[in-house]
Short mmCIF file of C-alpha atoms in Angstrom, two decimals:
data_model
loop_
_atom_site.label_atom_id
_atom_site.label_comp_id
_atom_site.label_asym_id
_atom_site.label_seq_id
_atom_site.Cartn_x
_atom_site.Cartn_y
_atom_site.Cartn_z
CA MET A 1 26.43 176.05 135.54
CA PHE A 2 24.74 177.58 138.72
CA LYS A 3 28.02 179.23 140.03
CA GLY A 4 27.25 180.81 143.41
CA PHE A 5 24.33 178.45 144.09
CA GLY A 6 26.69 175.80 145.48
CA ARG A 7 26.94 176.62 149.38
CA SER A 8 25.42 178.90 151.82
CA GLN A 9 27.13 181.39 154.05
CA ARG A 10 26.38 178.99 156.84
CA ALA A 11 28.76 176.42 154.83
CA SER A 12 31.47 178.87 154.11
CA ALA A 13 31.61 179.60 158.11
CA ALA A 14 32.11 175.83 158.77
CA ALA A 15 36.21 176.34 158.51
CA VAL A 16 36.95 175.20 162.05
CA GLU A 17 39.21 172.23 162.23
CA GLN A 18 37.52 169.63 164.25
CA PRO A 19 39.56 167.21 166.81
CA ALA A 20 40.45 163.86 166.02
CA LEU A 21 37.92 161.34 166.53
CA ASP A 22 38.27 158.42 169.04
CA VAL A 23 34.98 156.45 168.31
CA LYS A 24 33.61 156.83 164.82
CA PRO A 25 31.20 154.39 162.54
CA ARG A 26 33.09 152.13 159.92
CA HIS A 27 30.33 152.49 157.48
CA ILE A 28 28.08 155.81 157.30
CA GLY A 29 25.05 155.87 154.80
CA LEU A 30 23.68 159.52 153.70
CA ILE A 31 19.94 160.09 152.60
CA MET A 32 20.71 163.52 150.79
CA ASP A 33 17.41 164.92 151.03
CA GLY A 34 16.20 168.78 150.37
CA ASN A 35 17.67 169.72 147.16
CA GLY A 36 14.38 170.78 145.65
CA ARG A 37 13.36 172.58 148.80
CA TRP A 38 16.72 174.43 149.02
CA ALA A 39 16.25 175.52 145.38
CA GLN A 40 12.63 176.45 145.99
CA GLN A 41 13.50 178.83 149.02
CA ARG A 42 16.12 180.68 146.64
CA GLY A 43 13.24 180.92 143.84
CA LEU A 44 15.57 178.78 141.52
CA PRO A 45 14.92 175.76 139.46
CA ARG A 46 14.99 172.33 140.96
CA ILE A 47 18.01 171.51 139.12
CA ALA A 48 19.74 174.14 140.78
CA GLY A 49 19.05 172.49 144.14
CA HIS A 50 20.74 169.12 142.62
CA HIS A 51 23.57 171.02 141.54
CA ALA A 52 24.14 172.31 145.06
CA GLY A 53 23.74 168.96 146.23
CA MET A 54 26.37 167.62 144.24
CA LEU A 55 28.84 170.08 145.72
CA ALA A 56 27.70 169.14 149.08
CA MET A 57 28.27 165.75 148.26
CA LYS A 58 31.90 166.23 147.18
CA GLU A 59 32.45 167.91 150.58
CA ALA A 60 30.84 165.21 152.32
CA ILE A 61 33.30 162.49 150.59
CA ARG A 62 36.28 164.55 151.47
CA ALA A 63 35.07 164.78 155.21
CA CYS A 64 34.42 161.30 155.58
CA ASP A 65 38.12 160.41 154.05
CA ASP A 66 39.57 163.00 156.41
CA PHE A 67 37.81 161.59 159.47
CA GLY A 68 39.01 158.14 158.47
CA ILE A 69 35.63 156.53 157.44
CA GLU A 70 35.77 153.14 156.02
CA CYS A 71 33.05 153.43 153.70
CA VAL A 72 30.20 155.95 152.88
CA THR A 73 26.90 154.88 151.01
CA LEU A 74 25.29 157.71 149.33
CA TYR A 75 21.74 157.60 148.50
CA ALA A 76 21.99 159.23 144.98
CA PHE A 77 18.83 157.96 142.92
CA SER A 78 16.16 155.77 144.08
CA THR A 79 13.85 153.51 142.32
CA GLU A 80 10.75 155.92 143.28
CA ASN A 81 12.69 158.67 141.86
CA TRP A 82 11.64 157.91 138.36
CA LYS A 83 8.32 159.43 139.30
CA ARG A 84 9.99 162.96 138.95
CA PRO A 85 9.45 165.06 135.83
CA ALA A 86 11.32 163.75 132.90
CA ALA A 87 13.51 166.73 132.42
CA GLU A 88 14.51 166.61 136.22
CA VAL A 89 15.20 163.00 135.79
CA ASP A 90 17.37 163.52 132.74
CA TYR A 91 19.30 166.12 134.57
CA LEU A 92 20.05 163.64 137.63
CA MET A 93 21.09 160.89 135.29
CA ARG A 94 23.68 163.31 133.69
CA LEU A 95 25.09 164.69 137.36
CA PRO A 96 27.26 161.49 137.66
CA GLU A 97 29.12 162.41 134.44
CA GLN A 98 29.54 165.86 135.59
CA PHE A 99 30.90 164.82 139.13
CA PHE A 100 33.28 162.15 138.09
CA ARG A 101 34.92 164.45 135.31
CA SER A 102 35.68 166.93 137.93
CA GLU A 103 36.62 164.62 140.96
CA ILE A 104 37.80 161.28 139.49
CA ASP A 105 41.38 162.85 139.85
CA GLU A 106 41.21 163.49 143.60
CA LEU A 107 39.19 160.35 144.27
CA VAL A 108 42.19 158.30 142.88
CA ARG A 109 44.86 160.70 144.58
CA ARG A 110 42.94 159.87 147.90
CA ASN A 111 43.07 156.16 146.94
CA VAL A 112 39.09 156.04 147.44
CA ARG A 113 37.45 153.12 145.58
CA VAL A 114 34.13 153.52 143.95
CA ARG A 115 31.47 151.01 144.06
CA PHE A 116 27.67 151.11 143.01
CA ILE A 117 24.57 149.29 144.43
CA GLY A 118 21.13 149.10 142.54
CA ASP A 119 19.66 148.20 139.05
CA THR A 120 22.45 150.19 137.05
CA GLU A 121 21.53 148.16 133.93
CA ARG A 122 18.33 150.15 133.71
CA LEU A 123 19.94 153.45 133.80
CA PRO A 124 20.60 155.29 130.24
CA THR A 125 23.45 154.34 128.32
CA HIS A 126 25.43 157.16 129.17
CA THR A 127 25.08 156.69 132.63
CA GLN A 128 25.86 153.32 132.77
CA GLU A 129 29.46 154.24 130.91
CA THR A 130 30.07 156.59 133.49
CA VAL A 131 29.46 153.75 136.08
CA ARG A 132 31.95 151.46 134.46
CA ARG A 133 34.62 154.05 133.93
CA ALA A 134 34.57 155.29 137.69
CA ILE A 135 34.56 151.61 138.80
CA GLN A 136 37.29 150.82 136.43
CA CYS A 137 39.65 153.91 137.35
CA THR A 138 39.35 153.18 141.00
CA GLN A 139 39.33 149.37 141.24
CA HIS A 140 42.76 148.88 142.44
CA ASN A 141 42.40 151.52 145.22
CA THR A 142 42.53 150.44 148.66
CA GLY A 143 41.49 153.24 150.72
CA MET A 144 37.78 154.37 151.59
CA ILE A 145 35.05 152.93 149.59
CA VAL A 146 32.35 155.51 148.24
CA ASN A 147 29.27 153.46 147.48
CA PHE A 148 26.82 155.15 145.38
CA ALA A 149 23.16 153.90 145.56
CA LEU A 150 21.81 154.49 142.08
CA ASN A 151 18.40 153.46 140.93
CA TYR A 152 18.45 151.45 144.39
CA GLY A 153 15.49 150.30 146.75
CA GLY A 154 16.03 148.42 149.68
CA ARG A 155 12.94 146.23 149.07
CA MET A 156 14.24 145.43 145.35
CA GLU A 157 17.57 144.53 146.76
CA ILE A 158 16.17 142.10 149.38
CA VAL A 159 13.95 140.46 146.59
CA ALA A 160 17.00 140.30 144.33
CA ALA A 161 18.91 138.62 147.02
CA MET A 162 16.33 135.92 147.38
CA GLU A 163 16.31 135.50 143.65
CA ARG A 164 20.11 134.68 143.64
CA TYR A 165 19.84 132.21 146.57
CA ALA A 166 16.89 130.55 144.65
CA ARG A 167 19.01 130.54 141.46
CA GLU A 168 22.08 128.77 143.50
CA VAL A 169 19.48 126.31 144.96
CA MET A 170 18.17 125.52 141.36
CA GLU A 171 21.84 125.23 139.99
CA GLY A 172 22.94 122.71 143.07
CA ARG A 173 25.28 125.47 144.48
CA ALA A 174 23.37 125.83 147.39
CA THR A 175 20.43 123.77 149.53
CA VAL A 176 17.13 124.86 151.04
CA GLY A 177 17.52 125.61 154.90
CA GLN A 178 21.20 126.73 154.06
CA LEU A 179 20.23 130.57 154.17
CA THR A 180 21.04 132.43 157.52
CA GLU A 181 20.89 135.88 158.41
CA ALA A 182 24.84 135.85 158.32
CA THR A 183 24.79 134.17 155.05
CA CYS A 184 22.16 136.30 153.66
CA ASP A 185 24.92 139.37 153.58
CA ARG A 186 26.49 137.55 150.51
CA TYR A 187 23.53 137.74 148.38
CA LEU A 188 23.10 141.66 148.88
CA ASP A 189 24.51 144.53 146.87
CA THR A 190 26.58 145.44 149.89
CA ALA A 191 28.42 142.13 150.11
CA GLY A 192 32.07 142.97 151.25
CA LEU A 193 31.17 146.14 152.65
CA PRO A 194 31.64 147.04 156.52
CA PRO A 195 28.44 146.66 158.58
CA LEU A 196 26.15 149.95 158.29
CA ASP A 197 26.75 151.92 161.73
CA LEU A 198 25.20 154.97 161.04
CA VAL A 199 22.47 156.61 158.57
CA ILE A 200 22.31 160.47 158.46
CA ARG A 201 19.15 161.98 156.84
CA THR A 202 19.18 165.73 156.35
CA SER A 203 15.95 167.89 155.46
CA GLY A 204 13.92 167.25 158.81
CA GLU A 205 12.42 164.01 157.40
CA ILE A 206 12.25 161.07 159.71
CA ARG A 207 12.27 158.03 157.74
CA LEU A 208 14.52 155.64 155.81
CA SER A 209 12.86 155.68 152.42
CA ASN A 210 13.71 152.15 151.46
CA PHE A 211 17.52 152.89 151.93
CA LEU A 212 19.48 149.77 152.88
CA LEU A 213 16.71 148.41 155.03
CA TRP A 214 18.34 145.17 155.80
CA GLN A 215 21.65 146.72 156.83
CA ALA A 216 20.04 149.65 158.96
CA ALA A 217 18.51 146.82 161.22
CA TYR A 218 20.90 147.97 164.10
CA ALA A 219 22.44 151.18 162.60
CA GLU A 220 22.33 154.37 164.71
CA LEU A 221 19.77 157.06 163.10
CA TRP A 222 20.61 160.88 163.12
CA PHE A 223 18.24 163.32 161.60
CA THR A 224 18.78 167.00 160.92
CA ASP A 225 16.48 169.80 159.68
CA VAL A 226 19.58 171.20 157.63
CA LEU A 227 18.60 170.59 153.88
CA TRP A 228 21.25 168.67 151.99
CA PRO A 229 22.96 171.57 149.91
CA ASP A 230 23.79 173.49 153.61
CA PHE A 231 25.14 170.06 154.91
CA THR A 232 28.72 170.92 156.04
CA ARG A 233 31.54 169.04 157.47
CA ASP A 234 30.52 170.38 160.85
CA ASP A 235 27.16 168.76 160.58
CA LEU A 236 29.03 165.51 159.66
CA TYR A 237 31.17 165.84 162.51
CA GLN A 238 28.55 166.30 165.10
CA ALA A 239 26.60 163.39 163.67
CA ILE A 240 29.70 161.32 164.44
CA CYS A 241 30.13 162.63 167.92
CA ASP A 242 26.54 161.95 168.88
CA TYR A 243 27.12 158.58 167.53
CA ALA A 244 30.13 157.93 169.78
CA LYS A 245 28.10 158.87 172.82
CA ARG A 246 25.40 156.26 172.29
CA LYS A 247 25.49 152.82 173.56
CA ARG A 248 25.17 149.95 171.18
CA ARG A 249 23.96 146.94 173.02
CA PHE A 250 22.41 145.01 169.93
CA GLY A 251 19.69 143.66 172.31
CA ALA A 252 21.81 143.03 175.23
CA ILE A 253 21.96 144.14 178.69
CA GLU A 254 24.18 146.91 179.26
#
């Protein structure tokens, strides 16, 4: 479906092998924005943009693994995306099956472990089954973590974390006053993942859009006007190089 719509001429030119990265983030968050506008510019239906975005996501995952990134979190579907037209939402809910059907063998070969964050129990049954299979197929892998944010919202995650803590207090497994910034991490969906170092957003928008709000407190932010389906390995490399040049003081004096 939509063959030939996947990548632009700009993307096909991004074939130059990059030098090794001396300084790089452990954990990258990707806000993959601009699929609809990419399709609109070409007179195509929005779902063509989402299909092209899926192809760009495949390349981004490969590039992250090749660059030695420990974890990448992909903002695949937000809690706000349910407001979109029903046909578009239905297509988006079927994209995970398309993706894993074609990519699961390579993910296993690359030793990638798949995780999901967000309220996956509210997803359609067929999408939940895809999620379960992807986790099961890669659960013993020990390489890069590919973490899909699916039906995810940062505020919802923080509320759910407070509810988990409150439940432990009620059950006598935690006490009031025990919660700190450090211990809060274990109640979040991202528990066990490396700290978020870099957030990349495409399409020219300059906001987080409810993505990893707690985790992004001290993450470096990198924005580009490139629409997500046109985002290439070269763009990712540039973002990481820019990250390496920044001074991360975390409030201290240099």
